Coordinates of C-alpha atoms in Angstrom, one line a residue:
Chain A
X103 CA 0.0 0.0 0.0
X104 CA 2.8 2.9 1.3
X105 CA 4.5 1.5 -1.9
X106 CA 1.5 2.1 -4.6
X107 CA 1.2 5.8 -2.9
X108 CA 4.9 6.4 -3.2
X109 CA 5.0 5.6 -6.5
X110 CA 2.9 8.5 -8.3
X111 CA 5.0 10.9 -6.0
X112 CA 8.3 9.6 -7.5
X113 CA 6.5 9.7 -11.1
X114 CA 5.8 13.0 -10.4
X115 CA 9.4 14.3 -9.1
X116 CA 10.7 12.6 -12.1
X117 CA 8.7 14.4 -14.4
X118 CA 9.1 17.8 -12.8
X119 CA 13.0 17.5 -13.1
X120 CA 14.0 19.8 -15.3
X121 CA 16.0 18.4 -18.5
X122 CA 19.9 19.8 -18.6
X123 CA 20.1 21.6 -22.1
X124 CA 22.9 23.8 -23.4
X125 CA 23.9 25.9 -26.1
X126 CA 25.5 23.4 -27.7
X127 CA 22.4 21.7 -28.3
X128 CA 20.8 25.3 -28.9
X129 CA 23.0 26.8 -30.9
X130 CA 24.7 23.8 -32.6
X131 CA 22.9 24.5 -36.4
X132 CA 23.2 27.3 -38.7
X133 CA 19.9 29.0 -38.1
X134 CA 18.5 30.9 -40.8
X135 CA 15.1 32.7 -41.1
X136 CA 12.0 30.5 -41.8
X137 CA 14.2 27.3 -41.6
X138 CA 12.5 24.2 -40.2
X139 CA 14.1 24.2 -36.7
X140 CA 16.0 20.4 -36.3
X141 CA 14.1 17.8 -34.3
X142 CA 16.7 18.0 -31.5
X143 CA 15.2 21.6 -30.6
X144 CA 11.8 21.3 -31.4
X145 CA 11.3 18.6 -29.4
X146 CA 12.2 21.0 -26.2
X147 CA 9.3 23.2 -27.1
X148 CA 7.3 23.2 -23.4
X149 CA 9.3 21.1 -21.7
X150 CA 10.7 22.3 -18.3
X151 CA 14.2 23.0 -18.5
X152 CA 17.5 24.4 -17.0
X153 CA 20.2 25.8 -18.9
X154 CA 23.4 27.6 -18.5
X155 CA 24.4 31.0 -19.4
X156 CA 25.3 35.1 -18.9
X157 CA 22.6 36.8 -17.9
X158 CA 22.7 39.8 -20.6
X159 CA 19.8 43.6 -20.7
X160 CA 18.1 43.5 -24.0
X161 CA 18.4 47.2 -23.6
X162 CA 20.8 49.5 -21.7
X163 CA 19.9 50.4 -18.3
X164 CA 20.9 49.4 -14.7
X165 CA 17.8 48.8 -13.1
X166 CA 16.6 45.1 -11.9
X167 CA 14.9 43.5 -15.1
X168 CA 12.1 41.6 -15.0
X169 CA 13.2 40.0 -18.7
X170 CA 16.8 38.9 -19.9
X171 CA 18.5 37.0 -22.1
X172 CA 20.6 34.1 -21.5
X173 CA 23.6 33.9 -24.1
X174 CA 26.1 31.5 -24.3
X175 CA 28.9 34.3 -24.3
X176 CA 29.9 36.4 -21.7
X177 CA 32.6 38.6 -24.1
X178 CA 30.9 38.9 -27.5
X179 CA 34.5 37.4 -28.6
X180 CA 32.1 35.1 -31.0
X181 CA 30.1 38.0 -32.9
X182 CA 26.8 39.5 -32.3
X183 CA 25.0 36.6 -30.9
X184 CA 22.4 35.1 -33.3
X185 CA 18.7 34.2 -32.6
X186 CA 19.3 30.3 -32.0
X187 CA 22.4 31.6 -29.5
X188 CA 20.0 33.2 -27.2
X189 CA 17.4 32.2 -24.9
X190 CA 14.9 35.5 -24.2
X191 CA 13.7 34.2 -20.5
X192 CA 10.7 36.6 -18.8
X193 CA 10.2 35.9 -15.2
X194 CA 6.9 36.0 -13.2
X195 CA 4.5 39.2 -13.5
X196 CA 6.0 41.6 -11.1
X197 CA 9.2 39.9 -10.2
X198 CA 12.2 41.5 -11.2
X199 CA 16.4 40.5 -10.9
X200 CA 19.5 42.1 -10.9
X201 CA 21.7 41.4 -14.0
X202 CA 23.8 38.8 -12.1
X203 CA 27.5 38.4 -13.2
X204 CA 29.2 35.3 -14.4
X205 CA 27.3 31.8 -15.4
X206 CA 24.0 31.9 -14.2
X207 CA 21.4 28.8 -14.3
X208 CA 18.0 29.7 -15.0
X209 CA 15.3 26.7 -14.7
X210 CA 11.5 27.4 -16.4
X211 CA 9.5 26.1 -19.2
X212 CA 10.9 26.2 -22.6
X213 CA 9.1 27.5 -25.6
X214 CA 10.5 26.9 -29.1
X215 CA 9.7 28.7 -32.6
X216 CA 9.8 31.6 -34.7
X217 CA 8.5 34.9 -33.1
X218 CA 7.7 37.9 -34.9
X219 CA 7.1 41.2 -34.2
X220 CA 6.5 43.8 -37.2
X221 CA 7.4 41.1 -39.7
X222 CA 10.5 40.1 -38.4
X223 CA 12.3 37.0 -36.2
X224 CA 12.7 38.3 -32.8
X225 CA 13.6 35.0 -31.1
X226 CA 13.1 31.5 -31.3
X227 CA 13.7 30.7 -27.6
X228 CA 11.3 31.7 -24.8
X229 CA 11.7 30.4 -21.2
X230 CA 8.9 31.2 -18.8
X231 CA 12.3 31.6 -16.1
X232 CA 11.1 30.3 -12.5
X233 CA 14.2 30.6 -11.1
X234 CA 17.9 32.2 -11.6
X235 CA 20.6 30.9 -9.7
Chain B
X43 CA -2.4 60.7 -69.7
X44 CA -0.2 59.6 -72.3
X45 CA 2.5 62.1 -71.9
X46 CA 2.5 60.8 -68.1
X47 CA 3.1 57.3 -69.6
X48 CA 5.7 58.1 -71.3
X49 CA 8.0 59.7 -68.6
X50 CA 7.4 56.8 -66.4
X51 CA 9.2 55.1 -69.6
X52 CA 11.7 57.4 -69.8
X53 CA 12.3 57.6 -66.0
X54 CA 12.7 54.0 -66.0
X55 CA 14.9 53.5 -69.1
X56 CA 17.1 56.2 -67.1
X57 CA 16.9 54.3 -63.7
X58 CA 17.2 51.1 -64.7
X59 CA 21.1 51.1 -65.4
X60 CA 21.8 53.0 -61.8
X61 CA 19.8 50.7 -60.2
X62 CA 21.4 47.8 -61.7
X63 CA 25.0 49.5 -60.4
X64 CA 23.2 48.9 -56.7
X65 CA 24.9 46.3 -54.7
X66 CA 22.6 43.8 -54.5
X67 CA 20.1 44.0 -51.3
X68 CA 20.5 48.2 -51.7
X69 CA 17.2 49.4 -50.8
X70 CA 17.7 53.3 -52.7
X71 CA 14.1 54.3 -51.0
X72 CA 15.1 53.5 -47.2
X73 CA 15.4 56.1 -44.8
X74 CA 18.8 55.4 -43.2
X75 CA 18.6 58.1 -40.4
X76 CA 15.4 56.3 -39.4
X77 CA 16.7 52.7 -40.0
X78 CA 20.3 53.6 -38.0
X79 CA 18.0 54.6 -35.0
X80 CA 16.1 51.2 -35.0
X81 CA 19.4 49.3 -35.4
X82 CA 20.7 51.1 -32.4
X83 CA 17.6 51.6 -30.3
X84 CA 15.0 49.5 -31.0
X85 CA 13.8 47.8 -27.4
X86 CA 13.9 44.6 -29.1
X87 CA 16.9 42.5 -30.0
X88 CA 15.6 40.8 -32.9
X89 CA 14.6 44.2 -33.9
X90 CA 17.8 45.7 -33.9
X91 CA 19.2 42.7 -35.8
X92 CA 17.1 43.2 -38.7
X93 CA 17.6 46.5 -38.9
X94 CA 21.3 46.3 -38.5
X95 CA 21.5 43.5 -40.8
X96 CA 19.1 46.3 -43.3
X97 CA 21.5 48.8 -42.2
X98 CA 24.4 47.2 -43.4
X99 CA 23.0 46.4 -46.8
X100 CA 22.1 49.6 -47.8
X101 CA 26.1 49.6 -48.3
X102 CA 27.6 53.2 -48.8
X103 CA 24.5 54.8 -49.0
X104 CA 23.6 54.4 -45.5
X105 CA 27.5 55.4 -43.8
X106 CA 26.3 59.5 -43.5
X107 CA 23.5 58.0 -41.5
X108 CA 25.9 55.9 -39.2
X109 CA 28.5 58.5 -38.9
X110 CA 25.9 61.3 -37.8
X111 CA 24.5 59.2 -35.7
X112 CA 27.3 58.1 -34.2
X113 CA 28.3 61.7 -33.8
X114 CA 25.4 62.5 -31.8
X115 CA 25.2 59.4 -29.1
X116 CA 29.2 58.4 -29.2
X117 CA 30.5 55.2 -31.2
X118 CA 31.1 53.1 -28.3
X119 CA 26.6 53.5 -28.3
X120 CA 26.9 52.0 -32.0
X121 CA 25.6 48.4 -31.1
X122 CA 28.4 45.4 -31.7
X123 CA 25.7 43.9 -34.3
X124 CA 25.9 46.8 -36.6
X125 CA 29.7 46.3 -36.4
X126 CA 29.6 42.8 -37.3
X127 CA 26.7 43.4 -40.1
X128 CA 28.6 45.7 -41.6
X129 CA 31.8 43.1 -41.7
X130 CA 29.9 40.8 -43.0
X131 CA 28.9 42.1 -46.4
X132 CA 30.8 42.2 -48.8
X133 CA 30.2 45.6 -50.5
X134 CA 34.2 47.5 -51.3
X135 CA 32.5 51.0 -51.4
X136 CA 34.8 53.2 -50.1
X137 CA 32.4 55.2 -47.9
X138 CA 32.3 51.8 -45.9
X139 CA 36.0 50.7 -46.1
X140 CA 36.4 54.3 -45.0
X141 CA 34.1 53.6 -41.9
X142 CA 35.6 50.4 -41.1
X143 CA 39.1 51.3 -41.1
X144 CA 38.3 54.5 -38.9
X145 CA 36.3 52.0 -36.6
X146 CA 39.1 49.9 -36.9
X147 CA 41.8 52.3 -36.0
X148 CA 40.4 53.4 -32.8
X149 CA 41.7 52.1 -29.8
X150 CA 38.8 53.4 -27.8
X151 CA 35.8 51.8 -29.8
X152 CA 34.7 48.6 -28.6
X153 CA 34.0 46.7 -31.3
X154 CA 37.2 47.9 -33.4
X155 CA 38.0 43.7 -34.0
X156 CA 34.9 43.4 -35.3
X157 CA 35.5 46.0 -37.6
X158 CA 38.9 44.9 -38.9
X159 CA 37.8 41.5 -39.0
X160 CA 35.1 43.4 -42.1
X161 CA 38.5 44.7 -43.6
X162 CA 40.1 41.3 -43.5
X163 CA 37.3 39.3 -44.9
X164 CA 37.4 42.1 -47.9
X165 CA 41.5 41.9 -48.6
X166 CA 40.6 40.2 -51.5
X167 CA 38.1 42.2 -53.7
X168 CA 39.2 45.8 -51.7
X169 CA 41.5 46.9 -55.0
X170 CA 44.2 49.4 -54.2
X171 CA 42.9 49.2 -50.5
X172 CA 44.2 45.7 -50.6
X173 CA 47.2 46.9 -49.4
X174 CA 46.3 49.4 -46.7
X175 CA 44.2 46.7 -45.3
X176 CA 47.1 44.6 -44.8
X177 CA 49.4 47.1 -43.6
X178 CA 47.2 47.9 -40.7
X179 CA 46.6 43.9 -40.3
X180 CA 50.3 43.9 -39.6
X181 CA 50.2 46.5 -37.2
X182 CA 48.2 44.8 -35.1
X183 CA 49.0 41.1 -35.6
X184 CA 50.5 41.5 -32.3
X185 CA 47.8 43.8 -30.4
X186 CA 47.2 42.9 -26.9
X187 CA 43.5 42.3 -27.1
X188 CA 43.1 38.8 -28.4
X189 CA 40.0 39.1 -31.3
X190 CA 42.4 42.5 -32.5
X191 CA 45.4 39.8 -33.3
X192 CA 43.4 37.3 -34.3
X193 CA 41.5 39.0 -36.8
X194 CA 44.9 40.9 -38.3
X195 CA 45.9 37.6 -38.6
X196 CA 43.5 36.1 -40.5
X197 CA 43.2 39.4 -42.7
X198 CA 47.1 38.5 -43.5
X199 CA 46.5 35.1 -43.6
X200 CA 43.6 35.6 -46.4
X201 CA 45.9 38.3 -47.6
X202 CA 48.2 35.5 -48.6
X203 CA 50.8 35.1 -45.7
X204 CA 51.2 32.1 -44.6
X205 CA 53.3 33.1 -41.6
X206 CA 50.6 34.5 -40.2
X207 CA 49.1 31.3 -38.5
X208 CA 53.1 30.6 -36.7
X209 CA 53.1 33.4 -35.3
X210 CA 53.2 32.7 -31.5
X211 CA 49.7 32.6 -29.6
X212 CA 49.7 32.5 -25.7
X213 CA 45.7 32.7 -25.3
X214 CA 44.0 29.0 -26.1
X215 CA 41.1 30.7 -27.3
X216 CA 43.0 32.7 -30.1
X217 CA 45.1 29.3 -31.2
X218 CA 41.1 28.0 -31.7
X219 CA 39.5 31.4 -33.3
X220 CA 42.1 32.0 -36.2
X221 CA 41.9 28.0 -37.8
X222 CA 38.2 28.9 -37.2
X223 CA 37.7 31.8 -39.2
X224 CA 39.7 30.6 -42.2
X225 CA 37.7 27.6 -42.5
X226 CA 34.5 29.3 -42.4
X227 CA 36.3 31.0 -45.4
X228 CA 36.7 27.9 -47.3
X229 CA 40.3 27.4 -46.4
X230 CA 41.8 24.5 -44.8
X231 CA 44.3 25.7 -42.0
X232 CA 45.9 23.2 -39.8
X233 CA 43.0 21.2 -38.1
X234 CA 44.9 20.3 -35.0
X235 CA 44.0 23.5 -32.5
X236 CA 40.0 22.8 -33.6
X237 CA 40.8 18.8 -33.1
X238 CA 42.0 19.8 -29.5
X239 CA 39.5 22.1 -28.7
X240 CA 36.7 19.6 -29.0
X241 CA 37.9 17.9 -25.7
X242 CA 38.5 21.3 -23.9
X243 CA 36.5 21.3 -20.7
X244 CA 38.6 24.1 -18.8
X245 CA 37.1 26.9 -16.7
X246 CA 38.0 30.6 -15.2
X247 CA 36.0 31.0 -11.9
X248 CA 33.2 28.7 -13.3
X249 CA 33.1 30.5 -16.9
X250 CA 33.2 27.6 -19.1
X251 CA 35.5 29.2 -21.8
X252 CA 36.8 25.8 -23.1
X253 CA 33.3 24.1 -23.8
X254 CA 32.1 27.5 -25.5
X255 CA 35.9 27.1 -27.6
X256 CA 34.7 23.5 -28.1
X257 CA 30.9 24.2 -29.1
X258 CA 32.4 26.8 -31.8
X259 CA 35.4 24.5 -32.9
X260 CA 32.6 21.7 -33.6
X261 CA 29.8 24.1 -35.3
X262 CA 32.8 24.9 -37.9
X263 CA 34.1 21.2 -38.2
X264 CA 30.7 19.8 -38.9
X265 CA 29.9 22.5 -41.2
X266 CA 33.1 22.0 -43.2
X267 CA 32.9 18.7 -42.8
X268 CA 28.7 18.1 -44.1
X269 CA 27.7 14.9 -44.8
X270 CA 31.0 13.3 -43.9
X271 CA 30.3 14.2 -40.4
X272 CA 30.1 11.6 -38.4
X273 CA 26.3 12.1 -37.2
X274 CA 25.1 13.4 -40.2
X275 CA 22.6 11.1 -40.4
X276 CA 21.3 11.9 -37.1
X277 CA 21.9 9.9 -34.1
X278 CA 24.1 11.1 -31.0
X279 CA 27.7 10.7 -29.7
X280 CA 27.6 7.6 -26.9
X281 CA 30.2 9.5 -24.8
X282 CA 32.9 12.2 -25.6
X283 CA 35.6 9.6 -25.9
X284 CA 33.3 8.5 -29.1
X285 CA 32.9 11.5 -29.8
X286 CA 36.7 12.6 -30.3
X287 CA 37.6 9.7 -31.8
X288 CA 34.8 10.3 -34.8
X289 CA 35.8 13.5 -35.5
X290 CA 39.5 12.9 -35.3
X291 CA 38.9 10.1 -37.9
X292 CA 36.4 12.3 -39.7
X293 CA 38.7 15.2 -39.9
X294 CA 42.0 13.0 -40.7
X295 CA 40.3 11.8 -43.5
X296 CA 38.5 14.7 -45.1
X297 CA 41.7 17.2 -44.5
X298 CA 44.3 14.3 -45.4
X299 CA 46.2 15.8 -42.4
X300 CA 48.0 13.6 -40.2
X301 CA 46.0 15.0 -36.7
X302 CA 46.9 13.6 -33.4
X303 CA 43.9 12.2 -31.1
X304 CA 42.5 14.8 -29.2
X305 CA 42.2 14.3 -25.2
X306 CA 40.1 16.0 -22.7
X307 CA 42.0 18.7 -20.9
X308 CA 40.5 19.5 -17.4
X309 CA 41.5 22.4 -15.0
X310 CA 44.5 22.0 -12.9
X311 CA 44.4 19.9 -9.4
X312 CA 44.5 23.4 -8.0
X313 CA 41.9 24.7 -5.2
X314 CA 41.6 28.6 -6.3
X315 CA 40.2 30.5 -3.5
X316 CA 39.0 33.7 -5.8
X317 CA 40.0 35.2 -9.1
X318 CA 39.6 38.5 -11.1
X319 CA 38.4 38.5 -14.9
X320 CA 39.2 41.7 -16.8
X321 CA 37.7 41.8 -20.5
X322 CA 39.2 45.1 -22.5
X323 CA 39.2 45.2 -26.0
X324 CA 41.4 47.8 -25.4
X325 CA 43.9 47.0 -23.6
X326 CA 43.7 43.2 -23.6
X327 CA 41.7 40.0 -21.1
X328 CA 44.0 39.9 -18.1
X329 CA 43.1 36.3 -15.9
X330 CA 44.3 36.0 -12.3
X331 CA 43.4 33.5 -9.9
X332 CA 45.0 32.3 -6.3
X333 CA 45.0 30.6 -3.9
X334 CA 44.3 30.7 0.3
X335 CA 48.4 30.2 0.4
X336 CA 49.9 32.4 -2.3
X337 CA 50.2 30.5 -5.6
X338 CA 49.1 33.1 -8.0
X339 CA 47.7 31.5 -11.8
X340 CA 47.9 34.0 -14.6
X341 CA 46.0 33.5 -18.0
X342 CA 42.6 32.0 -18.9
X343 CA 43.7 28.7 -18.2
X344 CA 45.8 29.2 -15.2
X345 CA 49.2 28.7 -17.5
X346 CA 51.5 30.5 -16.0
X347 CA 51.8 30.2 -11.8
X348 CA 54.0 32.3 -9.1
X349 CA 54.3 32.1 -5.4
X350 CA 53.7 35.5 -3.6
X351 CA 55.7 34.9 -0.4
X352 CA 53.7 34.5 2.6
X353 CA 53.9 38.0 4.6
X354 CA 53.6 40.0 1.7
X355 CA 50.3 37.4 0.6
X356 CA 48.7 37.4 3.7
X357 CA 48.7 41.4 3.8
X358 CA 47.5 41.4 0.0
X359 CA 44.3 39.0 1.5
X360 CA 43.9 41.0 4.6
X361 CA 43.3 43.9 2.3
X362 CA 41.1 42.1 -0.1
X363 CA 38.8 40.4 2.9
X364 CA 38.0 44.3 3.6
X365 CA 36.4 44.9 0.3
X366 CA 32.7 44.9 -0.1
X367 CA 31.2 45.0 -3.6
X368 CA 28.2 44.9 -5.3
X369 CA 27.0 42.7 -8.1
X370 CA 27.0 45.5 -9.8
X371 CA 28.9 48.5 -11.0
X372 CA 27.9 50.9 -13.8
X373 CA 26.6 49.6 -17.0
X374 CA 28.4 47.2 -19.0
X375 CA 28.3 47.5 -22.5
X376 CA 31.4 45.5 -23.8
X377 CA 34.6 45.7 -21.2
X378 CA 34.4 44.4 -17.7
X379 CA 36.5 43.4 -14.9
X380 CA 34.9 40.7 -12.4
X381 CA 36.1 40.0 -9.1
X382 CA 35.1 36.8 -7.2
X383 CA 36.5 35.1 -4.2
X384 CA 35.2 32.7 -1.8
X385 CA 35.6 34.1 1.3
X386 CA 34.3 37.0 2.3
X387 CA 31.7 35.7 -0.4
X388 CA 32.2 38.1 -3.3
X389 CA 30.9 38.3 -7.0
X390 CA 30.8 42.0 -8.4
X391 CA 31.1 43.1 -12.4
X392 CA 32.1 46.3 -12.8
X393 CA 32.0 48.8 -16.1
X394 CA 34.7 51.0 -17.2
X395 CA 35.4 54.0 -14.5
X396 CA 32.7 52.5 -12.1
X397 CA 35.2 50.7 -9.9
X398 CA 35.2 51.7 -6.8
X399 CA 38.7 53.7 -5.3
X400 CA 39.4 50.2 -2.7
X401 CA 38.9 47.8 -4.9
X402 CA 41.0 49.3 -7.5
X403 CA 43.7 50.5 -5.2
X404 CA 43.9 46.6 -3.6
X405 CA 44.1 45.3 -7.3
X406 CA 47.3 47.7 -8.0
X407 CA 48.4 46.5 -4.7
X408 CA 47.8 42.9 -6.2
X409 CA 49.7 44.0 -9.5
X410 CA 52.6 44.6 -7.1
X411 CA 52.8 41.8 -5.6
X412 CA 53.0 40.2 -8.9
X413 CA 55.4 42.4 -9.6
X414 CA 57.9 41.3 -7.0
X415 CA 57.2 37.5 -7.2
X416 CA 59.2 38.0 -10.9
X417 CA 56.4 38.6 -13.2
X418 CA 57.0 42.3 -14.2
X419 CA 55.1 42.6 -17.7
X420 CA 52.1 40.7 -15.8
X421 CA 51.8 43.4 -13.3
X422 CA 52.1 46.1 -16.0
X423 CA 49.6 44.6 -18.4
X424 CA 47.2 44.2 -15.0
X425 CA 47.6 47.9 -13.9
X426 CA 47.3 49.2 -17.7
X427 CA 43.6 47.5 -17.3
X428 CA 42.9 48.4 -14.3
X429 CA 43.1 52.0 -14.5
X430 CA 40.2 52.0 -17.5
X431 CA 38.3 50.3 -14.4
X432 CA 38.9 53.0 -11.8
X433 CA 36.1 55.2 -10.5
X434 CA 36.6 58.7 -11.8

């Protein structure tokens, strides 16, 4: 009996576990506008992860930012960064971070696929960020 | 009605040769001003991109807009993807070639390697600039910020000079980068640094520089390498001694190069107690780490080591333990120095001039002690960079 309730518990901690992904999975294709995406990304799309990364403003400022994005890069020493290099994570309504230095892991759900904005590819990776260690 | 007709016809007939003189993409309608603000200000990334990437198209046409702008906010506000659109067309106007090499030429601008690394990529079609390209490649084959060299490198190595890839590299990352770039150019360097770099796991205070040097080494060798990678069919490596071993076989036969087996290179046994990262593309990436008893590590991947004897160490920690820092400090756009150490429990990033007076005065005071443990060029490069840090 304690065994078939313990059971969906440990179903359910094993599903919740967020999958490990990096940059070398995300970034490791040439990505070019209105390309099919390759299976090994698409098949992330809502799935809760945790990835790696530098914490980076999508605009200049200094105040805590309730929106960032996670590149792979923390010197530019590779070039601009390109859409399938970055991860555009929004936390929670109304919760906001300081731009943390060095590697950061952020954990949420993962969404993958074009996004457009006045016509144009504005990302292709979306985290819903729960939290940023 | 007619008449109308008729100039259209005429209009056109007059057009169509200029037009056809446009580099291809040239949009001879845009708005540059306009389209120079969006690259540089637009809220959104993506935005910014494509209008950079629009930007850069519009070739020659669109520099007045750049330069004015640029006027008006600073060029260190000119964003790094503008820089690197415009390097990678391929337009030889000389409005642009004049933009890049002013870019280029400036110490002060951030993304001046970006913008040489445009002049390099265009040492082949850039005419009589051919030669001034290369002559400032030379300069600066030797320039103390890594992407600077590495870039003049590969302009003289595309330029046709060979010596440019024996020159002697101390940064691992720049050994990687220049193979990199020339055979994303269609030329085959030597394949051994990339064949290294795939087993590279090393780290400076948890920045993992050597899997990011590994993830760009393999994006390059599997694109070079297409369907004669060894997963191009799909599938995935069973471990990363598979993995090494298919692309050293891979590679070996594809380049006909006779490539040694690449291992996996792990940080040093060493217990580093703290360690300060400074990133200038000015004056150059100084690494330091050390440890609770006075072994000092210099470079990205802790290369070089000295022993700070132990009075003169322990008043060079006392010091340090006194600092408090924020996370924090000013806004960084492209250079940055970050401090971390273990105990007190410390992680700050700081901007140019927003360093605050201690921490840069116990950082000279760490620059001496480098100083008199026999590394005197060290502790000059370190207090060269530091003083673009202090708090004005």
């Amino acid at each position: 009996m304690a065994i078939r309730l313990l059971l969906p518990a440990l179903l359910l901690l094993a599903a919740d576990d967020p999958l490990k992904v990096g940059f070398a999975k995300l970034a490791g294709f040439d990505y070019q506008e209105g390309m099919k995406l390759p299976k090994e990304v698409t098949e992330l799309d809502e799935k809760l992860v945790e990835i790696r990364g530098f914490m980076q403003r999508e605009s200049p400022g200094s105040e805590p930012v309730n929106s960032f994005l996670l590149i792979n890069d923390a010197c530019g020493c590779n070039g601009t960064p390109k859409l399938n290099e970055i991860v555009f994570c929004t936390l929670p309504d109304g919760v906001t971070t300081d731009i943390k230095p060095g590697v950061v892991t952020v954990t949420g759900k993962l969404y993958v696929g074009e996004e457009k904005e006045d016509d144009v590819v504005i990302m292709i990776y979306q985290l819903d960020a729960d939290t940023v260690k | 009605m007619k008449a109308h007709a008729v100039h259209v016809l005429v209009a056109l007939a007059v057009a169509s040769p200029l037009l056809a003189l446009l580099p291809l993409g040239q949009d001879p309608a845009a708005d540059w001003p306009k389209e120079v603000e969006r690259a540089c200000t637009s809220p959104r990334y993506g935005l910014r991109l494509a209008a950079a990437r629009k930007v850069a198209k519009g070739g020659g046409a669109a520099v007045p807009a750049i330069v004015a702008w640029a006027d008006k906010n600073g060029r260190n506000a000119l964003p790094q993807a503008l820089v690197d659109a415009i390097a990678d067309e391929s337009t030889t106007e000389a409005p642009v070639l004049d933009l890049l090499f002013a870019w280029a030429e400036d110490r002060d601008f951030y993304w001046r390697a970006s913008a040489l690394r445009g002049l390099a990529l265009r040492v082949g079609p850039a005419g009589y600039r051919r030669v001034a390209i290369l002559k400032l490649c030379k300069a600066h084959a030797d320039d103390p910020a890594w992407l600077m060299r590495t870039h003049a490198r590969f302009g003289l190595a595309l330029g046709g000079d060979a010596g440019a890839l024996a020159l002697a590299e101390g940064d691992p990352r720049a050994r990687v980068r220049l193979p990199l770039l020339l055979l994303q150019q269609g030329k085959l360097p030597p394949l051994q640094p990339l064949i290294d770099a795939l087993g590279d796991e090393r780290t400076f205070q948890e920045t993992p520089w050597g899997q990011q040097t590994a993830n760009e080494a393999h994006k390059a060798l599997k694109q070079w390498l297409g369907d004669e990678h060894p997963l191009a069919k799909g599938g995935a490596f069973a471990d990363t001694a598979q993995a090494l071993a298919a692309m050293h076989a891979a590679c070996s036969k594809k380049s006909g190069q006779a490539l040694t087996l690449p291992q996996v290179v792990r940080d040093r046994d060493v217990a580093f107690a703290g360690g300060v990262e400074l990133l200038s593309c000015k004056h150059g990436d100084q690494f330091v780490q050390w440890t609770d008893d006075g072994r000092v590590f210099l470079g990205v991947d802790a290369a070089r080591e000295l022993t700070v004897p132990a009075a003169n160490w322990d008043a060079v920690s006392k010091d340090r333990t006194a600092l408090r820092l924020p996370d924090a400090m000013g806004a960084v756009v492209c250079d940055s120095i970050r401090l971390r150490w273990a105990a007190p429990k410390t992680h700050g990033k700081a901007a140019p001039a927003s360093l605050p007076a201690d921490a840069a005065n116990w950082l000279k005071r760490l620059a001496q002690a480098i100083e008199e443990s026999g590394d005197a060029k060290a502790a000059a490069d370190l207090r060269a960079g530091i003083e673009q840090f202090a708090s004005r």
